[in-house]
Amino acid sequence: MVVHPERKAQRALQRLVGATLCPVVVVANADALTTIVDSNTVVIVDLAIAQACPELVQRPAKAWIAVPGEGLGPADPEVITSLLTAGWTHVIAHGMPILAEELLATVQKLVRDDAFGLEKYMAWGAEVRRYQLADARDREAAVDALAKDVVAVGLPDRVGSMVSVIADELIANALYAAPVDADGTHFRRGEPRDQGRPLTGRDQISVRWATDARYLAIEVRDRWGSLDPATVGRRLVAGATPPSGGAEGGMGLPLAYACCNQFVVATAPGRDTEVVALLDVRFKPTDLGRAASFHAFVTTAAVPQEAGDP
Amino acid sequence: MGPAGPVIYFVGRLDEAANLGDVGTVIPPGHVVLDTSGLTFVNSVGMREWIRLIRILRDRGVITLVRVADVLMAHMNVVREFAQSVRIASFHAAYVCNACGAEATPLIDVMQHGPALAAMQAPRMQCTECRGVMELADFPERYLTIFKA
């Protein structure tokens, strides 16, 4: 289902979604939705319509995806913020051609219920590099190695610097925020971060990255499945203002989000969480949307494990 | 020039190993200058420590930041309370040369470019490799929100 007021944009979006071989219905406004949308429908909505009717996302559907409006150009960051605050879990910030790549991957992940793996964002042929952390204290070494590897393939130091921040925050989140006990308490949140801890069993995390000269993707996966996709978007844009005193401010994920162009969360509740941060390395940053896209997937399907995984 | 004070230098990583609250207690009361050009990495825990330090120092006098590292400058523009707490004299930012593609982090003098920065316009710089024109390699908001008029 495509809801967009512009005929040219409608055609472009219909072709894009049609590439999945799913039936596509195109309408010009939100009024037409009430009778056609059901829990199996993926609804693609113009950002302006989504902003005017943010409550749409509360209606049952497989997913609501907000896409750029006029001319399918980059989105206004304030609109992205308002939709994430309203609880939208799929918001695309970038215009063509990134929009096409991002929308196709998103719709296929939803339709196939296959949400995990950075390979879905890479062109065929891109090699995936993996780091295994044996101990929580290996985080700094893994981040340094990743940043050096990224620069070694020819990407600029600026990207290496961004990668350092993103990887560090995502790994720290997997190590200290993800573990939960039976009561849902995040029992490692206050743990000293300079303390060693063997990463075995459910504490194992995997860190992978790849680039195809369009995107650089960093993926961090934990075995807890505790990140709430319904609220993480709000946290990303709530502002990275830490509270007074020594309490955790939750600044890590907002900083990682601020450093990337697309932030993708996949959760198999109680089993796995994967965060993929994508940096566009084709275009000048100023040619892209100033805000990053956001996607949150929830799946009950089996999560494919890699060789060497538990 | 206005208030100055002792200069404190920051070098290396600003992360969980940095305890800046303790640093704040040993800095004498009054105005202070913080030079962070030696910072190479800042994460969210490091930012919390940085905020703790600024909150301690701002009640004692004027905090002047000089040669703010690129990595710190970008994070400071995400956290909203800095604009009211510090005075920035100069900072590094990521630039790219339109002609040869070289990247660099030149030093921007805030006094010299103040009105443009307040209007969210980054000054053009000269490329040290080809003498071409370098422009800010990112959205102005990433570096200049803190100066917004």
Short mmCIF file of C-alpha atoms in Angstrom, two decimals:
data_model
loop_
_atom_site.label_atom_id
_atom_site.label_comp_id
_atom_site.label_asym_id
_atom_site.label_seq_id
_atom_site.Cartn_x
_atom_site.Cartn_y
_atom_site.Cartn_z
CA MET A 1 0.00 0.00 0.00
CA VAL A 2 1.44 3.36 -1.03
CA VAL A 3 -0.04 6.62 0.27
CA HIS A 4 1.49 9.64 -1.46
CA PRO A 5 -0.09 12.76 -2.95
CA GLU A 6 2.29 13.16 -5.93
CA ARG A 7 1.65 11.09 -9.03
CA LYS A 8 5.33 10.94 -10.00
CA ALA A 9 6.33 9.78 -6.52
CA GLN A 10 3.50 7.27 -6.55
CA ARG A 11 4.87 5.75 -9.77
CA ALA A 12 8.43 5.57 -8.40
CA LEU A 13 7.27 3.97 -5.16
CA GLN A 14 4.99 1.54 -6.97
CA ARG A 15 7.91 0.35 -9.11
CA LEU A 16 10.11 -0.01 -6.06
CA VAL A 17 7.67 -1.99 -3.99
CA GLY A 18 6.55 -3.88 -7.07
CA ALA A 19 10.08 -5.25 -7.32
CA THR A 20 9.21 -7.48 -4.35
CA LEU A 21 6.41 -9.00 -6.47
CA CYS A 22 3.91 -8.08 -3.76
CA PRO A 23 0.59 -6.59 -4.95
CA VAL A 24 0.70 -2.79 -4.64
CA VAL A 25 -2.25 -0.47 -4.09
CA VAL A 26 -1.67 3.26 -4.54
CA VAL A 27 -3.83 5.94 -2.94
CA ALA A 28 -3.44 9.71 -2.67
CA ASN A 29 -4.49 10.37 0.93
CA ALA A 30 -4.96 8.80 4.33
CA ASP A 31 -8.77 8.70 4.13
CA ALA A 32 -8.62 5.75 1.74
CA LEU A 33 -6.71 3.64 4.26
CA THR A 34 -9.40 2.69 6.70
CA THR A 35 -11.01 -0.04 4.66
CA ILE A 36 -7.95 -1.55 2.96
CA VAL A 37 -5.25 -1.85 5.59
CA ASP A 38 -5.07 -5.03 7.62
CA SER A 39 -2.44 -6.72 9.76
CA ASN A 40 -0.64 -8.08 6.69
CA THR A 41 -0.32 -4.74 4.92
CA VAL A 42 2.96 -2.84 4.63
CA VAL A 43 1.89 0.80 4.35
CA ILE A 44 4.25 3.34 2.78
CA VAL A 45 3.22 6.86 3.68
CA ASP A 46 4.40 10.28 2.53
CA LEU A 47 6.17 12.05 5.43
CA ALA A 48 3.84 15.04 5.30
CA ILE A 49 0.77 12.81 5.59
CA ALA A 50 2.48 10.84 8.37
CA GLN A 51 3.29 14.06 10.21
CA ALA A 52 -0.28 15.29 9.85
CA CYS A 53 -1.67 11.94 11.06
CA PRO A 54 0.99 10.46 13.37
CA GLU A 55 -1.66 8.33 15.05
CA LEU A 56 -1.87 6.20 11.89
CA VAL A 57 0.95 4.10 13.29
CA GLN A 58 -1.37 2.86 16.05
CA ARG A 59 -3.58 1.09 13.50
CA PRO A 60 -2.95 -2.63 12.93
CA ALA A 61 -0.65 -3.27 9.96
CA LYS A 62 2.46 -5.31 9.28
CA ALA A 63 4.42 -2.04 9.24
CA TRP A 64 4.05 1.68 8.66
CA ILE A 65 6.93 3.21 6.69
CA ALA A 66 7.25 6.97 6.31
CA VAL A 67 9.09 8.09 3.16
CA PRO A 68 10.21 11.53 1.93
CA GLY A 69 7.54 13.75 0.49
CA GLU A 70 7.91 16.40 -2.19
CA GLY A 71 10.04 15.11 -5.04
CA LEU A 72 11.25 12.25 -2.84
CA GLY A 73 14.13 14.47 -1.68
CA PRO A 74 15.85 14.32 1.73
CA ALA A 75 13.54 14.76 4.69
CA ASP A 76 13.43 17.62 7.15
CA PRO A 77 15.15 16.45 10.38
CA GLU A 78 12.40 17.96 12.52
CA VAL A 79 9.84 15.74 10.76
CA ILE A 80 11.97 12.65 11.44
CA THR A 81 12.21 13.63 15.10
CA SER A 82 8.48 14.17 15.40
CA LEU A 83 7.64 10.79 13.86
CA LEU A 84 10.14 8.86 16.00
CA THR A 85 8.74 10.65 19.04
CA ALA A 86 5.24 9.59 17.94
CA GLY A 87 6.37 5.95 17.89
CA TRP A 88 6.92 5.33 14.17
CA THR A 89 9.33 2.43 13.75
CA HIS A 90 10.24 2.87 10.06
CA VAL A 91 11.19 6.37 8.93
CA ILE A 92 13.28 6.98 5.81
CA ALA A 93 15.22 10.23 5.78
CA HIS A 94 17.01 10.11 2.43
CA GLY A 95 16.00 10.81 -1.12
CA MET A 96 16.84 8.84 -4.25
CA PRO A 97 18.81 6.66 -4.85
CA ILE A 98 19.28 5.77 -1.18
CA LEU A 99 15.52 5.74 -0.67
CA ALA A 100 15.17 3.01 -3.30
CA GLU A 101 17.83 0.78 -1.76
CA GLU A 102 16.59 1.33 1.77
CA LEU A 103 12.90 0.86 0.99
CA LEU A 104 13.39 -2.32 -1.01
CA ALA A 105 15.52 -3.92 1.73
CA THR A 106 13.03 -2.85 4.40
CA VAL A 107 9.95 -4.17 2.60
CA GLN A 108 11.62 -7.49 1.77
CA LYS A 109 12.77 -7.93 5.36
CA LEU A 110 9.20 -7.38 6.51
CA VAL A 111 7.57 -9.57 3.87
CA ARG A 112 10.02 -12.44 4.36
CA ASP A 113 10.19 -11.99 8.15
CA ASP A 114 13.97 -12.11 7.74
CA ALA A 115 15.27 -9.19 9.77
CA PHE A 116 18.86 -10.06 10.69
CA GLY A 117 22.18 -9.62 8.89
CA LEU A 118 24.07 -6.67 7.39
CA GLU A 119 24.35 -8.56 4.09
CA LYS A 120 20.89 -7.28 3.13
CA TYR A 121 22.36 -3.80 2.71
CA MET A 122 25.52 -4.80 0.81
CA ALA A 123 26.06 -5.38 -2.88
CA TRP A 124 27.05 -8.94 -3.78
CA GLY A 125 30.80 -9.40 -3.50
CA ALA A 126 31.39 -7.31 -0.40
CA GLU A 127 33.43 -9.25 2.13
CA VAL A 128 32.21 -9.31 5.72
CA ARG A 129 34.81 -8.97 8.47
CA ARG A 130 34.08 -10.29 11.95
CA TYR A 131 35.59 -9.65 15.38
CA GLN A 132 35.09 -11.95 18.33
CA LEU A 133 35.39 -10.48 21.82
CA ALA A 134 36.55 -13.00 24.43
CA ASP A 135 36.33 -10.55 27.32
CA ALA A 136 34.47 -7.29 28.01
CA ARG A 137 37.84 -5.53 28.16
CA ASP A 138 38.44 -6.41 24.49
CA ARG A 139 36.05 -3.64 23.43
CA GLU A 140 38.68 -0.94 22.98
CA ALA A 141 40.96 -3.25 20.97
CA ALA A 142 38.07 -4.37 18.75
CA VAL A 143 37.00 -0.78 18.10
CA ASP A 144 40.56 0.29 17.30
CA ALA A 145 41.02 -2.66 14.94
CA LEU A 146 37.74 -1.92 13.19
CA ALA A 147 38.57 1.77 12.71
CA LYS A 148 42.02 0.92 11.35
CA ASP A 149 40.57 -1.68 8.96
CA VAL A 150 38.02 0.81 7.68
CA VAL A 151 40.69 3.42 6.92
CA ALA A 152 42.92 0.72 5.41
CA VAL A 153 40.32 0.00 2.68
CA GLY A 154 40.57 3.61 1.58
CA LEU A 155 37.81 5.31 3.52
CA PRO A 156 38.65 8.72 5.01
CA ASP A 157 39.80 9.29 8.58
CA ARG A 158 36.50 11.11 9.19
CA VAL A 159 34.64 7.84 8.55
CA GLY A 160 37.11 5.96 10.74
CA SER A 161 36.37 8.39 13.55
CA MET A 162 32.60 7.93 13.14
CA VAL A 163 33.03 4.17 13.06
CA SER A 164 34.96 4.27 16.34
CA VAL A 165 32.11 6.05 18.12
CA ILE A 166 29.37 3.89 16.61
CA ALA A 167 31.12 0.57 17.28
CA ASP A 168 32.11 1.56 20.80
CA GLU A 169 28.58 2.58 21.73
CA LEU A 170 26.89 -0.43 20.13
CA ILE A 171 29.30 -2.86 21.79
CA ALA A 172 28.91 -1.10 25.15
CA ASN A 173 25.14 -1.32 24.76
CA ALA A 174 25.37 -5.07 24.07
CA LEU A 175 27.72 -5.61 27.01
CA TYR A 176 26.07 -3.48 29.69
CA ALA A 177 22.51 -2.54 28.69
CA ALA A 178 21.30 -5.72 26.96
CA PRO A 179 21.63 -8.34 29.73
CA VAL A 180 18.36 -8.74 31.67
CA ASP A 181 17.27 -11.09 34.43
CA ALA A 182 13.91 -12.85 34.77
CA ASP A 183 12.35 -9.68 36.23
CA GLY A 184 13.49 -7.58 33.29
CA THR A 185 16.17 -5.79 35.32
CA HIS A 186 19.17 -4.72 33.28
CA PHE A 187 21.56 -6.11 35.85
CA ARG A 188 24.84 -5.10 34.20
CA ARG A 189 23.91 -1.47 33.58
CA GLY A 190 25.88 -0.17 36.56
CA GLU A 191 28.84 -2.51 36.13
CA PRO A 192 32.25 -0.79 36.02
CA ARG A 193 33.27 -0.65 32.39
CA ASP A 194 36.96 -1.18 33.02
CA GLN A 195 36.23 -4.54 34.66
CA GLY A 196 37.04 -7.79 32.85
CA ARG A 197 34.32 -10.39 32.20
CA PRO A 198 34.59 -13.50 30.01
CA LEU A 199 32.03 -13.32 27.22
CA THR A 200 30.61 -16.82 27.13
CA GLY A 201 27.10 -18.25 26.74
CA ARG A 202 24.48 -15.52 26.48
CA ASP A 203 27.15 -12.87 27.13
CA GLN A 204 28.69 -13.53 23.72
CA ILE A 205 28.41 -10.72 21.23
CA SER A 206 29.41 -10.57 17.60
CA VAL A 207 30.76 -7.53 15.77
CA ARG A 208 30.84 -7.47 11.97
CA TRP A 209 31.39 -4.87 9.31
CA ALA A 210 31.44 -4.62 5.53
CA THR A 211 31.53 -2.02 2.82
CA ASP A 212 30.53 -2.11 -0.84
CA ALA A 213 31.74 1.45 -1.55
CA ARG A 214 28.13 2.63 -1.29
CA TYR A 215 27.60 1.91 2.37
CA LEU A 216 29.71 0.95 5.30
CA ALA A 217 27.73 -1.24 7.69
CA ILE A 218 28.60 -2.01 11.31
CA GLU A 219 26.62 -4.78 12.96
CA VAL A 220 26.60 -5.71 16.66
CA ARG A 221 24.51 -8.63 17.88
CA ASP A 222 23.80 -9.81 21.42
CA ARG A 223 21.99 -12.89 22.75
CA TRP A 224 19.46 -11.15 25.00
CA GLY A 225 16.80 -9.72 22.71
CA SER A 226 15.92 -7.08 25.28
CA LEU A 227 16.03 -3.84 23.27
CA ASP A 228 12.46 -2.59 22.95
CA PRO A 229 11.88 -1.62 19.31
CA ALA A 230 8.76 0.35 20.23
CA THR A 231 10.68 2.82 22.40
CA VAL A 232 14.20 2.89 20.98
CA GLY A 233 13.28 5.42 18.27
CA ARG A 234 12.04 7.87 20.90
CA ARG A 235 15.24 7.43 22.88
CA LEU A 236 17.39 8.21 19.85
CA VAL A 237 15.83 11.63 19.31
CA ALA A 238 14.98 12.54 22.90
CA GLY A 239 18.18 14.57 23.06
CA ALA A 240 21.47 13.38 24.46
CA THR A 241 21.14 15.31 27.68
CA PRO A 242 22.37 13.34 30.65
CA PRO A 243 20.61 13.79 33.98
CA SER A 244 22.30 15.50 36.90
CA GLY A 245 24.09 13.21 39.30
CA GLY A 246 25.61 9.85 38.52
CA ALA A 247 22.67 8.16 36.86
CA GLU A 248 22.96 6.59 33.43
CA GLY A 249 21.97 9.13 30.83
CA GLY A 250 21.39 6.78 27.91
CA MET A 251 23.60 8.87 25.66
CA GLY A 252 25.23 5.95 23.85
CA LEU A 253 22.61 5.04 21.27
CA PRO A 254 21.72 8.70 20.49
CA LEU A 255 25.42 9.40 19.81
CA ALA A 256 25.67 6.34 17.55
CA TYR A 257 22.48 7.41 15.74
CA ALA A 258 23.85 10.93 15.28
CA CYS A 259 26.97 9.50 13.61
CA CYS A 260 25.26 7.31 10.98
CA ASN A 261 22.83 7.65 8.07
CA GLN A 262 20.62 4.66 8.79
CA PHE A 263 20.05 2.94 12.13
CA VAL A 264 18.46 -0.49 12.02
CA VAL A 265 17.36 -2.52 15.04
CA ALA A 266 16.19 -6.13 14.81
CA THR A 267 14.90 -7.98 17.84
CA ALA A 268 13.87 -11.55 18.44
CA PRO A 269 12.44 -10.95 21.92
CA GLY A 270 14.28 -12.86 24.61
CA ARG A 271 16.76 -14.29 22.10
CA ASP A 272 18.72 -11.84 19.96
CA THR A 273 19.14 -8.14 19.29
CA GLU A 274 21.05 -6.83 16.33
CA VAL A 275 21.84 -3.20 15.57
CA VAL A 276 23.17 -2.27 12.15
CA ALA A 277 24.46 1.28 11.63
CA LEU A 278 24.98 2.29 8.01
CA LEU A 279 27.15 5.14 6.79
CA ASP A 280 26.75 6.30 3.21
CA VAL A 281 30.25 6.64 1.75
CA ARG A 282 29.25 7.59 -1.80
CA PHE A 283 27.95 11.08 -1.33
CA LYS A 284 29.09 14.17 0.53
CA PRO A 285 27.30 14.20 3.87
CA THR A 286 25.60 17.44 2.89
CA ASP A 287 24.01 15.75 -0.15
CA LEU A 288 22.16 13.38 2.18
CA GLY A 289 19.38 13.91 4.68
CA ARG A 290 20.68 15.62 7.83
CA ALA A 291 18.83 13.15 10.02
CA ALA A 292 19.35 9.40 9.87
CA SER A 293 16.72 6.89 8.85
CA PHE A 294 15.46 4.50 11.48
CA HIS A 295 14.03 1.00 11.25
CA ALA A 296 12.96 -1.38 14.01
CA PHE A 297 12.03 -4.98 13.22
CA VAL A 298 10.58 -7.57 15.55
CA THR A 299 10.61 -11.21 14.56
CA THR A 300 9.57 -14.49 16.06
CA ALA A 301 11.25 -16.42 13.25
CA ALA A 302 14.44 -18.38 13.84
CA VAL A 303 17.48 -16.13 13.64
CA PRO A 304 20.16 -17.47 11.32
CA GLN A 305 23.39 -18.16 13.21
CA GLU A 306 26.81 -17.94 11.72
CA ALA A 307 29.54 -20.50 11.85
CA GLY A 308 31.20 -20.19 15.24
CA ASP A 309 28.15 -18.77 16.94
CA PRO A 310 26.73 -20.52 20.00
CA MET B 1 40.40 38.90 25.12
CA GLY B 2 38.37 38.73 28.36
CA PRO B 3 38.70 36.10 31.06
CA ALA B 4 41.48 33.53 30.71
CA GLY B 5 43.09 31.54 33.54
CA PRO B 6 45.29 28.47 33.80
CA VAL B 7 45.38 26.24 30.73
CA ILE B 8 44.48 22.57 31.20
CA TYR B 9 45.45 20.19 28.39
CA PHE B 10 43.49 17.03 27.51
CA VAL B 11 45.25 14.29 25.54
CA GLY B 12 44.23 10.78 24.39
CA ARG B 13 40.89 9.04 24.96
CA LEU B 14 37.95 10.49 26.86
CA ASP B 15 36.15 7.34 27.98
CA GLU B 16 35.42 5.29 31.11
CA ALA B 17 39.05 5.59 32.19
CA ALA B 18 38.72 9.38 32.54
CA ASN B 19 37.58 10.64 35.93
CA LEU B 20 37.11 14.32 35.25
CA GLY B 21 35.11 14.93 38.41
CA ASP B 22 38.36 14.44 40.34
CA VAL B 23 40.19 16.71 37.89
CA GLY B 24 37.63 19.41 38.57
CA THR B 25 38.35 19.39 42.28
CA VAL B 26 42.07 20.10 41.82
CA ILE B 27 41.65 23.01 39.38
CA PRO B 28 41.89 26.28 41.32
CA PRO B 29 38.75 28.46 41.49
CA GLY B 30 38.35 31.19 38.86
CA HIS B 31 38.47 31.38 35.10
CA VAL B 32 39.99 28.45 33.23
CA VAL B 33 41.11 27.56 29.70
CA LEU B 34 40.66 23.98 28.46
CA ASP B 35 42.71 22.84 25.44
CA THR B 36 41.34 19.57 24.04
CA SER B 37 43.23 19.42 20.74
CA GLY B 38 44.98 16.23 21.90
CA LEU B 39 41.79 14.21 22.28
CA THR B 40 41.52 11.35 19.80
CA PHE B 41 38.32 9.61 20.91
CA VAL B 42 35.25 10.53 22.94
CA ASN B 43 32.42 8.13 23.79
CA SER B 44 29.20 8.63 25.74
CA VAL B 45 30.82 7.81 29.08
CA GLY B 46 33.58 10.30 28.28
CA MET B 47 30.93 12.87 27.44
CA ARG B 48 29.29 12.31 30.81
CA GLU B 49 32.65 12.93 32.46
CA TRP B 50 33.15 16.05 30.35
CA ILE B 51 29.72 17.34 31.38
CA ARG B 52 30.54 16.64 35.04
CA LEU B 53 33.71 18.71 34.69
CA ILE B 54 31.94 21.59 32.96
CA ARG B 55 29.20 21.61 35.60
CA ILE B 56 31.84 21.85 38.34
CA LEU B 57 33.87 24.58 36.64
CA ARG B 58 31.09 26.81 35.31
CA ASP B 59 30.06 27.92 38.78
CA ARG B 60 33.60 29.13 39.54
CA GLY B 61 34.32 31.37 36.55
CA VAL B 62 34.38 31.59 32.78
CA ILE B 63 35.33 28.39 30.93
CA THR B 64 37.14 29.08 27.66
CA LEU B 65 37.64 26.18 25.27
CA VAL B 66 40.54 26.49 22.83
CA ARG B 67 41.46 24.19 19.94
CA VAL B 68 38.46 21.96 20.62
CA ALA B 69 39.08 18.55 19.04
CA ASP B 70 36.89 17.60 16.09
CA VAL B 71 35.60 14.51 17.92
CA LEU B 72 34.57 16.53 20.97
CA MET B 73 33.09 19.41 18.98
CA ALA B 74 30.65 17.13 17.16
CA HIS B 75 29.45 15.56 20.42
CA MET B 76 29.12 18.93 22.14
CA ASN B 77 26.68 19.99 19.46
CA VAL B 78 24.47 17.01 20.33
CA VAL B 79 24.30 17.90 24.03
CA ARG B 80 22.30 21.09 24.35
CA GLU B 81 23.51 22.59 27.61
CA PHE B 82 27.00 23.57 26.43
CA ALA B 83 25.99 26.74 24.60
CA GLN B 84 25.25 28.44 27.91
CA SER B 85 28.16 26.96 29.84
CA VAL B 86 31.34 27.58 27.85
CA ARG B 87 33.00 30.11 25.59
CA ILE B 88 34.64 28.57 22.54
CA ALA B 89 37.68 30.45 21.19
CA SER B 90 38.69 27.99 18.47
CA PHE B 91 37.86 24.50 17.26
CA HIS B 92 38.80 21.85 14.74
CA ALA B 93 36.32 20.61 12.14
CA ALA B 94 36.35 18.10 9.29
CA TYR B 95 36.95 19.78 5.92
CA VAL B 96 37.25 18.40 2.41
CA CYS B 97 38.94 19.96 -0.63
CA ASN B 98 36.62 20.44 -3.58
CA ALA B 99 39.53 20.15 -6.01
CA CYS B 100 41.71 17.26 -4.85
CA GLY B 101 39.48 15.52 -2.29
CA ALA B 102 41.98 15.88 0.55
CA GLU B 103 40.51 15.84 4.04
CA ALA B 104 41.78 17.80 7.04
CA THR B 105 40.66 19.20 10.37
CA PRO B 106 41.81 22.84 10.25
CA LEU B 107 41.53 25.18 13.22
CA ILE B 108 38.67 27.69 13.05
CA ASP B 109 39.09 30.96 14.95
CA VAL B 110 35.74 31.90 16.49
CA MET B 111 36.63 35.57 17.03
CA GLN B 112 37.57 35.95 13.36
CA HIS B 113 34.51 34.15 12.00
CA GLY B 114 31.99 34.86 14.76
CA PRO B 115 29.13 36.41 12.72
CA ALA B 116 29.32 33.72 10.04
CA LEU B 117 29.36 30.94 12.63
CA ALA B 118 26.35 32.45 14.38
CA ALA B 119 24.59 32.33 11.01
CA MET B 120 25.57 28.63 10.72
CA GLN B 121 28.02 29.34 7.90
CA ALA B 122 31.40 27.62 8.08
CA PRO B 123 34.30 29.62 6.64
CA ARG B 124 36.10 28.30 3.58
CA MET B 125 39.69 27.22 4.17
CA GLN B 126 42.69 26.69 1.91
CA CYS B 127 43.79 23.16 1.09
CA THR B 128 47.34 22.52 2.31
CA GLU B 129 47.92 20.03 -0.54
CA CYS B 130 46.67 21.81 -3.68
CA ARG B 131 45.83 25.32 -2.41
CA GLY B 132 42.26 24.77 -3.55
CA VAL B 133 39.16 25.64 -1.54
CA MET B 134 38.21 23.43 1.35
CA GLU B 135 34.66 23.33 2.67
CA LEU B 136 33.14 21.87 5.78
CA ALA B 137 32.71 18.15 5.13
CA ASP B 138 29.49 17.84 7.07
CA PHE B 139 26.27 19.66 7.86
CA PRO B 140 26.93 22.96 9.67
CA GLU B 141 24.56 21.80 12.41
CA ARG B 142 27.08 19.13 13.37
CA TYR B 143 29.64 21.75 14.42
CA LEU B 144 27.94 25.11 14.60
CA THR B 145 24.66 24.63 16.47
CA ILE B 146 26.45 25.73 19.62
CA PHE B 147 27.09 29.17 18.02
CA LYS B 148 23.59 29.62 16.63
CA ALA B 149 22.41 33.16 17.21
#
